[in-house]
Amino acid sequence: MPVELSAARKALEGVPAEPGAPKPDPIVKGSNILRTFGGLKAVDVEHIEIQRGVITALIGPNGAGKTTLFNLLTGFDEPDEGDWSFNDHTLGKVPAYKVARLGMVRTFQLTKVLSKLKVIENMRLGATGQRGEKFWSAPFKSLWSSQEDEITARADALLERFKLDAKREDFAGSLSGGQRKLLEMARALMVDPELIMLDEPMAGVNPALKQSLLGHVKSLRDEGRTVLFVEHDMDMVRDISDWVIVMAQGQIVAEGTPQSVMADQRVIDAYLGAHHDTDITEVDLAELEIEAEAELDQEGTS
Amino acid sequence: MHLRPATLLTAILAGLILLAPVTANAATTPTPSPTASTGTPEKNPVVKGPNITVTLKDVKGGKGEPVPVPGVKLTVHKDSKTGEELGTQTTDQAGRVSIGIPGNGTYVVELDPKTLPEGVKLSGNGETTKTVQVKIAAATFVQFQIGAVVVKEASFGSKLIDASTSGLKYGLIIALAALGLSLIFGTTGLTNFAHGELITFGGIMTYMFNRGLGLPVIAAGALAVLASALFGFAQDRGMWRPLRNRGTGLIAMMIVSIGFALLLRSVFQYTFGGSTKTLSQYVAQGRSDYGPIALSDKEVAIFAISIVTLVVTCIALMRTRLGKAMRAVSDNPALSASSGMRVDGVISSVWILGTALTGLSGVLLAINQQVNFQMGFKVLLLVFAAVTLGGLGTIWGALLGSLVIGLMVEVAPVITLWGWHPVPASIKDVGALVVMILILLVRPQGLLGRAQRIG
Amino acid sequence: MDFGTVIDAAFSAALGPQAIVFALAAIGLNVHFGYTGLLNFGQAGFMAIAAFGLAVSVVTWDLSFWLGLVIALGASVLLALVLGVPTLRLRADYLAIVTIATSEILRLIFGAVEFKDTFGGSNGLTGFASTYRDLNPYNSGLDIGVVSFSVNDLWSITVGWTLVGLGCLLVWALMRSPWGRVLKSIREDEDAVRSLGKNVFAYKMQALVLGGIFGGIAGIFHILKQGSAVPTDFNTTFTFYAYAALLIGGAARVLGPVVGSIVFWFLIAGLGSFFGQATSGTDPLIPDFIMTNTQSSLIRFILLGLGLMLLMIFRPQGIFGDRREIAIDAR
Ligand SMILES: Nc1ncnc2c1ncn2[C@@H]1O[C@H](COP(=O)(O)OP(=O)(O)OP(=O)(O)O)[C@@H](O)[C@H]1O
Ligand SMILES: [Mg+2]
């Protein structure tokens, strides 16, 4: 085991493996976060803390509220109640772009690449503090061209790291599903975030690339960034995460190191349970269908 | 029984252009002569050969029998208001003038508002002229209205009741079209700018069946609804389905619909002409009192037909298999397709149902008012407003939104604040549009809509 | 059939003041729709508010022409702000419905008899263009066979094409910059842009204001070139035609709106003149029972509608556009 890994784990030593456990150096801290859709409590988190400088995995069955929690934390959605902070900045009704500027950047489960822009333009967009993005200086190229060159150099380096350099001049719309995931992650890194939140970064990425992606994610931590990611692939979770938070039905039901969580009976019941070996996508569909039917019936009677 | 001390009067300038001398008198027979005023001819002779005959009647806001208005000076010009003057006449005891014209072409009839009897003045846009296209092909019946309001004010209460009644009626007519729009939007995501022309289609078809084939208005209306449904089916099969299959984007389809709207509207104008025409029956009906409300028979029918249609449609959408399928597709087309639903078939049915409802709204609009090539285009914005206001793609939202919009259009002009009219009567649509914008500020998803998912 | 007249009519319209009005309005729509993806269906409203801003300032309030220009442009900026603050946070469809409604509201108010003292009622206002006319350096018109312009039109096209040129230059400079990149990204997916720390709302607002100013300039130019401000000129159909012009030339291209407006007016005027001639006289080329002279003016609009449909279906990138770069596509 590399030294860094143990350093990161060391920080979490002594943290009790229980829902909402306090961490020694939290980067995100939130309590009583509630978000409902109609009668459904999509997120109902009593307390959550994310340790700085480690990789935290957020797992849970489909519809557990993971994406909704991401949306709330990053300002893309507004909670019914609750407050949280990032680096001691109180967030709550802070708009998404300000959250991102503070250094908390997320990617999306359904990738959002800018199809009609070239890959390199996608990357350049990510850079913050661009002079040329101000209306009054935009028409005068001399005011921003040198900064643009620096940005381009940084973008090229990242593209190379994510094996997208060959696609540099292609339109992002022509990328494959996995490549889009990569581009989105690379683009988020252009913001130079302190905390990067990845919503299912590995979905649709081929096994070989997955391995190198895992490496990238670990190196992000080693650069001093904090990573929070959602993932259904348990092998991956076991492989790279330092800490695991389990959600079910909007609540945090368990927390702990990967090993302890996967041995936890409640987690097996709530998540791994009977479906431990079945294909995730099948469960996905079945659940969706039941939901859709339930919704229809409900409407029919109302 | 007199519940209202003074009523709103409307004078109708009814012009019948009769080209052949044969039919000269049939439709112009007016009601018994009222008291004569000085300088009024006893009876104007009906000109032999091509002529423009105008009968001026005061329908007294639709209460009781229309009464001819004598002693009003009318002038006919060729081509434009400033064009060659073909003759001036003063309406006789029957409220009639008859002025000869050289043949087919464009004519402008001008009314001298100074000669209107006391108590009646022109309102609205103060329009005193009317342009008429005369074609030799057939005898064209044209009736046009110059609104006139009596200077005496009705009480606020009675005005409010009147306005609410006609607002509700208007709202129901809009609701039919809005439901059609909403169904189509819900299942296909298409923002259909040609929807106004589907309303017009219903109106023009009614006119064709009625005046062209000589069918009674009721039969003509029923056939027009059928024709609309067929038109919808053909449209989906011939245009929208192929476009969907090509993967054309929603914005692109919306622009296609704008092009289609321009095309249809111009075709309507080409074939139907630019003038406003009336159906053969139920044109100016007297009203009878139902409690505090006064309605003409055709208005009662419009209320009944639209309410019954809306209720039946909604129940069908809630209860039947097809209705459920429609709602399922509008919720999630991909999922419905994967669970073995015939999405294309469902969408076809939606188009048929949607255009039939929309056509019906055109039929009722034609019966309520008149037929014009842009009658639908003029209400399209209100239909959009209704659907947006209620919440895009929701059925109940479309209905609720329509009623709100219809009421706002009619009620807003009645409201006075400290002697000031916030919404002048000549621009009554403004009130409804402003209300829609204000409601969207407070509830962006519309009255009954749901917020969208992110991420 | 006199083809000389047809050609003259087509070219004169394509290069004339009316095409300039469309080009200016469509440049604005290009900023809105082509680059930022904002569905503004109320460009006629931006034109109307600026046009009446000028006309009312000069005629009703008796202010100077130049102050009137400032008020006019200020009014279109204000309209953009008023429309943008509530709607730019909402889904794209809402901007569409709110802008179309607002432009109708404005047109109805400007044309209302009740406000005749201020806005001139349905006849509108006249008598504000003397300063503009007095600046005209030309003393005779131009007639070189294929095109002919009156002395007033000659002045208008000089001013107009200069404005169009400057507008295109500005749009070009802006859209190659990082600022333009943010706009195009917002068009593709605003949530993605937001997640990267850009204030999407502010950018949309800037785009709305910029395009609105172009609309305002179009409105001002329109009333100056004809010497009267008439409410019915600013109806929704105008906005649709401006969209047609933009799409013919190609959205999200700097010269798209300009080329589109020229082509649009070339066709409209050419077809109008052609069918007008073909149906006039004692022995018309097209017999009366197929098409009367009145009907002939409608043919071009039928073809316009059809053309717009076919264009969207088969060449959504416009006549000269590059397929890969189109703003509107299958989603
Ligand atoms: N905008 C919305 N409107 C209504 N319900 C919503 C909305 N967004 C999310 N939900 C509901 O909230 C619940 C949580 O959804 P969420 O997307 O957060 O789940 P998740 O944990 O990310 O699942 P998955 O692993 O499948 O991505 C689900 O039941 C979902 O249907
Ligand atoms: Mg999720």
PDB file of N, CA and C in Angstrom, chain B residues 197-209 213 215 219-236 268 351-360 363:
ATOM      1  N   GLU B 197     -54.146  28.123 -36.712  1.00  0.00           N
ATOM      2  CA  GLU B 197     -54.704  27.834 -38.034  1.00  0.00           C
ATOM      3  C   GLU B 197     -55.615  26.602 -37.971  1.00  0.00           C
ATOM      4  N   LEU B 198     -55.391  25.732 -36.987  1.00  0.00           N
ATOM      5  CA  LEU B 198     -56.303  24.595 -36.828  1.00  0.00           C
ATOM      6  C   LEU B 198     -57.665  25.080 -36.338  1.00  0.00           C
ATOM      7  N   ILE B 199     -57.656  26.139 -35.536  1.00  0.00           N
ATOM      8  CA  ILE B 199     -58.923  26.751 -35.116  1.00  0.00           C
ATOM      9  C   ILE B 199     -59.615  27.350 -36.342  1.00  0.00           C
ATOM     10  N   THR B 200     -58.851  28.137 -37.086  1.00  0.00           N
ATOM     11  CA  THR B 200     -59.409  28.751 -38.300  1.00  0.00           C
ATOM     12  C   THR B 200     -59.977  27.692 -39.229  1.00  0.00           C
ATOM     13  N   PHE B 201     -59.249  26.577 -39.342  1.00  0.00           N
ATOM     14  CA  PHE B 201     -59.692  25.492 -40.208  1.00  0.00           C
ATOM     15  C   PHE B 201     -61.110  25.058 -39.834  1.00  0.00           C
ATOM     16  N   GLY B 202     -61.347  24.888 -38.535  1.00  0.00           N
ATOM     17  CA  GLY B 202     -62.687  24.511 -38.080  1.00  0.00           C
ATOM     18  C   GLY B 202     -63.721  25.543 -38.495  1.00  0.00           C
ATOM     19  N   GLY B 203     -63.373  26.819 -38.333  1.00  0.00           N
ATOM     20  CA  GLY B 203     -64.310  27.885 -38.681  1.00  0.00           C
ATOM     21  C   GLY B 203     -64.599  27.939 -40.168  1.00  0.00           C
ATOM     22  N   ILE B 204     -63.541  27.878 -40.950  1.00  0.00           N
ATOM     23  CA  ILE B 204     -63.718  27.986 -42.408  1.00  0.00           C
ATOM     24  C   ILE B 204     -64.460  26.775 -42.963  1.00  0.00           C
ATOM     25  N   MET B 205     -64.157  25.600 -42.432  1.00  0.00           N
ATOM     26  CA  MET B 205     -64.858  24.396 -42.884  1.00  0.00           C
ATOM     27  C   MET B 205     -66.358  24.521 -42.611  1.00  0.00           C
ATOM     28  N   THR B 206     -66.684  25.035 -41.417  1.00  0.00           N
ATOM     29  CA  THR B 206     -68.100  25.238 -41.104  1.00  0.00           C
ATOM     30  C   THR B 206     -68.738  26.148 -42.147  1.00  0.00           C
ATOM     31  N   TYR B 207     -68.032  27.227 -42.478  1.00  0.00           N
ATOM     32  CA  TYR B 207     -68.550  28.165 -43.461  1.00  0.00           C
ATOM     33  C   TYR B 207     -68.747  27.482 -44.817  1.00  0.00           C
ATOM     34  N   MET B 208     -67.755  26.697 -45.219  1.00  0.00           N
ATOM     35  CA  MET B 208     -67.826  26.007 -46.516  1.00  0.00           C
ATOM     36  C   MET B 208     -69.034  25.075 -46.567  1.00  0.00           C
ATOM     37  N   PHE B 209     -69.157  24.240 -45.538  1.00  0.00           N
ATOM     38  CA  PHE B 209     -70.269  23.281 -45.524  1.00  0.00           C
ATOM     39  C   PHE B 209     -71.606  24.013 -45.457  1.00  0.00           C
ATOM     40  N   LEU B 213     -72.213  24.296 -49.362  1.00  0.00           N
ATOM     41  CA  LEU B 213     -73.076  23.151 -49.645  1.00  0.00           C
ATOM     42  C   LEU B 213     -74.500  23.360 -49.162  1.00  0.00           C
ATOM     43  N   LEU B 215     -75.678  23.327 -46.143  1.00  0.00           N
ATOM     44  CA  LEU B 215     -76.120  22.522 -44.993  1.00  0.00           C
ATOM     45  C   LEU B 215     -76.480  23.448 -43.832  1.00  0.00           C
ATOM     46  N   ALA B 219     -75.167  20.803 -38.776  1.00  0.00           N
ATOM     47  CA  ALA B 219     -74.561  19.728 -39.561  1.00  0.00           C
ATOM     48  C   ALA B 219     -73.192  20.151 -40.072  1.00  0.00           C
ATOM     49  N   ALA B 220     -73.121  21.410 -40.517  1.00  0.00           N
ATOM     50  CA  ALA B 220     -71.850  21.910 -41.036  1.00  0.00           C
ATOM     51  C   ALA B 220     -70.783  21.871 -39.956  1.00  0.00           C
ATOM     52  N   GLY B 221     -71.166  22.249 -38.725  1.00  0.00           N
ATOM     53  CA  GLY B 221     -70.217  22.241 -37.620  1.00  0.00           C
ATOM     54  C   GLY B 221     -69.719  20.841 -37.326  1.00  0.00           C
ATOM     55  N   ALA B 222     -70.649  19.886 -37.305  1.00  0.00           N
ATOM     56  CA  ALA B 222     -70.267  18.499 -37.024  1.00  0.00           C
ATOM     57  C   ALA B 222     -69.289  17.997 -38.086  1.00  0.00           C
ATOM     58  N   LEU B 223     -69.602  18.294 -39.347  1.00  0.00           N
ATOM     59  CA  LEU B 223     -68.708  17.873 -40.429  1.00  0.00           C
ATOM     60  C   LEU B 223     -67.338  18.551 -40.312  1.00  0.00           C
ATOM     61  N   ALA B 224     -67.368  19.811 -39.867  1.00  0.00           N
ATOM     62  CA  ALA B 224     -66.108  20.551 -39.739  1.00  0.00           C
ATOM     63  C   ALA B 224     -65.209  19.916 -38.681  1.00  0.00           C
ATOM     64  N   VAL B 225     -65.825  19.446 -37.589  1.00  0.00           N
ATOM     65  CA  VAL B 225     -65.038  18.779 -36.547  1.00  0.00           C
ATOM     66  C   VAL B 225     -64.415  17.507 -37.114  1.00  0.00           C
ATOM     67  N   LEU B 226     -65.214  16.793 -37.885  1.00  0.00           N
ATOM     68  CA  LEU B 226     -64.718  15.577 -38.525  1.00  0.00           C
ATOM     69  C   LEU B 226     -63.557  15.886 -39.464  1.00  0.00           C
ATOM     70  N   ALA B 227     -63.764  16.947 -40.259  1.00  0.00           N
ATOM     71  CA  ALA B 227     -62.713  17.342 -41.200  1.00  0.00           C
ATOM     72  C   ALA B 227     -61.444  17.727 -40.448  1.00  0.00           C
ATOM     73  N   SER B 228     -61.612  18.391 -39.303  1.00  0.00           N
ATOM     74  CA  SER B 228     -60.455  18.794 -38.512  1.00  0.00           C
ATOM     75  C   SER B 228     -59.688  17.569 -38.022  1.00  0.00           C
ATOM     76  N   ALA B 229     -60.446  16.584 -37.538  1.00  0.00           N
ATOM     77  CA  ALA B 229     -59.801  15.371 -37.042  1.00  0.00           C
ATOM     78  C   ALA B 229     -59.003  14.700 -38.161  1.00  0.00           C
ATOM     79  N   LEU B 230     -59.617  14.671 -39.329  1.00  0.00           N
ATOM     80  CA  LEU B 230     -58.960  14.066 -40.490  1.00  0.00           C
ATOM     81  C   LEU B 230     -57.699  14.841 -40.852  1.00  0.00           C
ATOM     82  N   PHE B 231     -57.820  16.152 -40.785  1.00  0.00           N
ATOM     83  CA  PHE B 231     -56.690  17.029 -41.083  1.00  0.00           C
ATOM     84  C   PHE B 231     -55.551  16.759 -40.095  1.00  0.00           C
ATOM     85  N   GLY B 232     -55.915  16.584 -38.836  1.00  0.00           N
ATOM     86  CA  GLY B 232     -54.908  16.303 -37.818  1.00  0.00           C
ATOM     87  C   GLY B 232     -54.205  14.992 -38.074  1.00  0.00           C
ATOM     88  N   PHE B 233     -54.992  13.994 -38.395  1.00  0.00           N
ATOM     89  CA  PHE B 233     -54.435  12.664 -38.673  1.00  0.00           C
ATOM     90  C   PHE B 233     -53.460  12.747 -39.853  1.00  0.00           C
ATOM     91  N   ALA B 234     -53.933  13.405 -40.921  1.00  0.00           N
ATOM     92  CA  ALA B 234     -53.104  13.509 -42.125  1.00  0.00           C
ATOM     93  C   ALA B 234     -51.822  14.283 -41.829  1.00  0.00           C
ATOM     94  N   GLN B 235     -51.965  15.334 -41.033  1.00  0.00           N
ATOM     95  CA  GLN B 235     -50.810  16.149 -40.687  1.00  0.00           C
ATOM     96  C   GLN B 235     -49.761  15.332 -39.946  1.00  0.00           C
ATOM     97  N   ASP B 236     -50.230  14.537 -38.983  1.00  0.00           N
ATOM     98  CA  ASP B 236     -49.276  13.740 -38.211  1.00  0.00           C
ATOM     99  C   ASP B 236     -48.602  12.719 -39.105  1.00  0.00           C
ATOM    100  N   PHE B 268     -55.485  30.036 -46.619  1.00  0.00           N
ATOM    101  CA  PHE B 268     -56.846  30.405 -46.213  1.00  0.00           C
ATOM    102  C   PHE B 268     -57.232  31.735 -46.843  1.00  0.00           C
ATOM    103  N   TRP B 351     -53.247  13.315 -31.939  1.00  0.00           N
ATOM    104  CA  TRP B 351     -53.431  14.335 -32.981  1.00  0.00           C
ATOM    105  C   TRP B 351     -54.883  14.408 -33.416  1.00  0.00           C
ATOM    106  N   ILE B 352     -55.505  13.236 -33.599  1.00  0.00           N
ATOM    107  CA  ILE B 352     -56.907  13.232 -34.025  1.00  0.00           C
ATOM    108  C   ILE B 352     -57.772  13.916 -32.986  1.00  0.00           C
ATOM    109  N   LEU B 353     -57.596  13.504 -31.734  1.00  0.00           N
ATOM    110  CA  LEU B 353     -58.399  14.085 -30.659  1.00  0.00           C
ATOM    111  C   LEU B 353     -58.108  15.578 -30.520  1.00  0.00           C
ATOM    112  N   GLY B 354     -56.828  15.907 -30.523  1.00  0.00           N
ATOM    113  CA  GLY B 354     -56.430  17.303 -30.315  1.00  0.00           C
ATOM    114  C   GLY B 354     -56.959  18.228 -31.389  1.00  0.00           C
ATOM    115  N   THR B 355     -56.843  17.801 -32.648  1.00  0.00           N
ATOM    116  CA  THR B 355     -57.308  18.686 -33.727  1.00  0.00           C
ATOM    117  C   THR B 355     -58.835  18.721 -33.787  1.00  0.00           C
ATOM    118  N   ALA B 356     -59.481  17.628 -33.404  1.00  0.00           N
ATOM    119  CA  ALA B 356     -60.950  17.645 -33.379  1.00  0.00           C
ATOM    120  C   ALA B 356     -61.423  18.664 -32.352  1.00  0.00           C
ATOM    121  N   LEU B 357     -60.825  18.628 -31.155  1.00  0.00           N
ATOM    122  CA  LEU B 357     -61.198  19.598 -30.121  1.00  0.00           C
ATOM    123  C   LEU B 357     -60.935  21.020 -30.601  1.00  0.00           C
ATOM    124  N   THR B 358     -59.783  21.200 -31.220  1.00  0.00           N
ATOM    125  CA  THR B 358     -59.412  22.525 -31.697  1.00  0.00           C
ATOM    126  C   THR B 358     -60.355  22.991 -32.799  1.00  0.00           C
ATOM    127  N   GLY B 359     -60.697  22.060 -33.708  1.00  0.00           N
ATOM    128  CA  GLY B 359     -61.649  22.387 -34.763  1.00  0.00           C
ATOM    129  C   GLY B 359     -62.983  22.802 -34.179  1.00  0.00           C
ATOM    130  N   LEU B 360     -63.410  22.074 -33.139  1.00  0.00           N
ATOM    131  CA  LEU B 360     -64.678  22.415 -32.496  1.00  0.00           C
ATOM    132  C   LEU B 360     -64.630  23.834 -31.930  1.00  0.00           C
ATOM    133  N   VAL B 363     -65.312  26.042 -34.700  1.00  0.00           N
ATOM    134  CA  VAL B 363     -66.739  26.030 -35.068  1.00  0.00           C
ATOM    135  C   VAL B 363     -67.526  26.945 -34.136  1.00  0.00           C
TER     136      VAL B 363
END
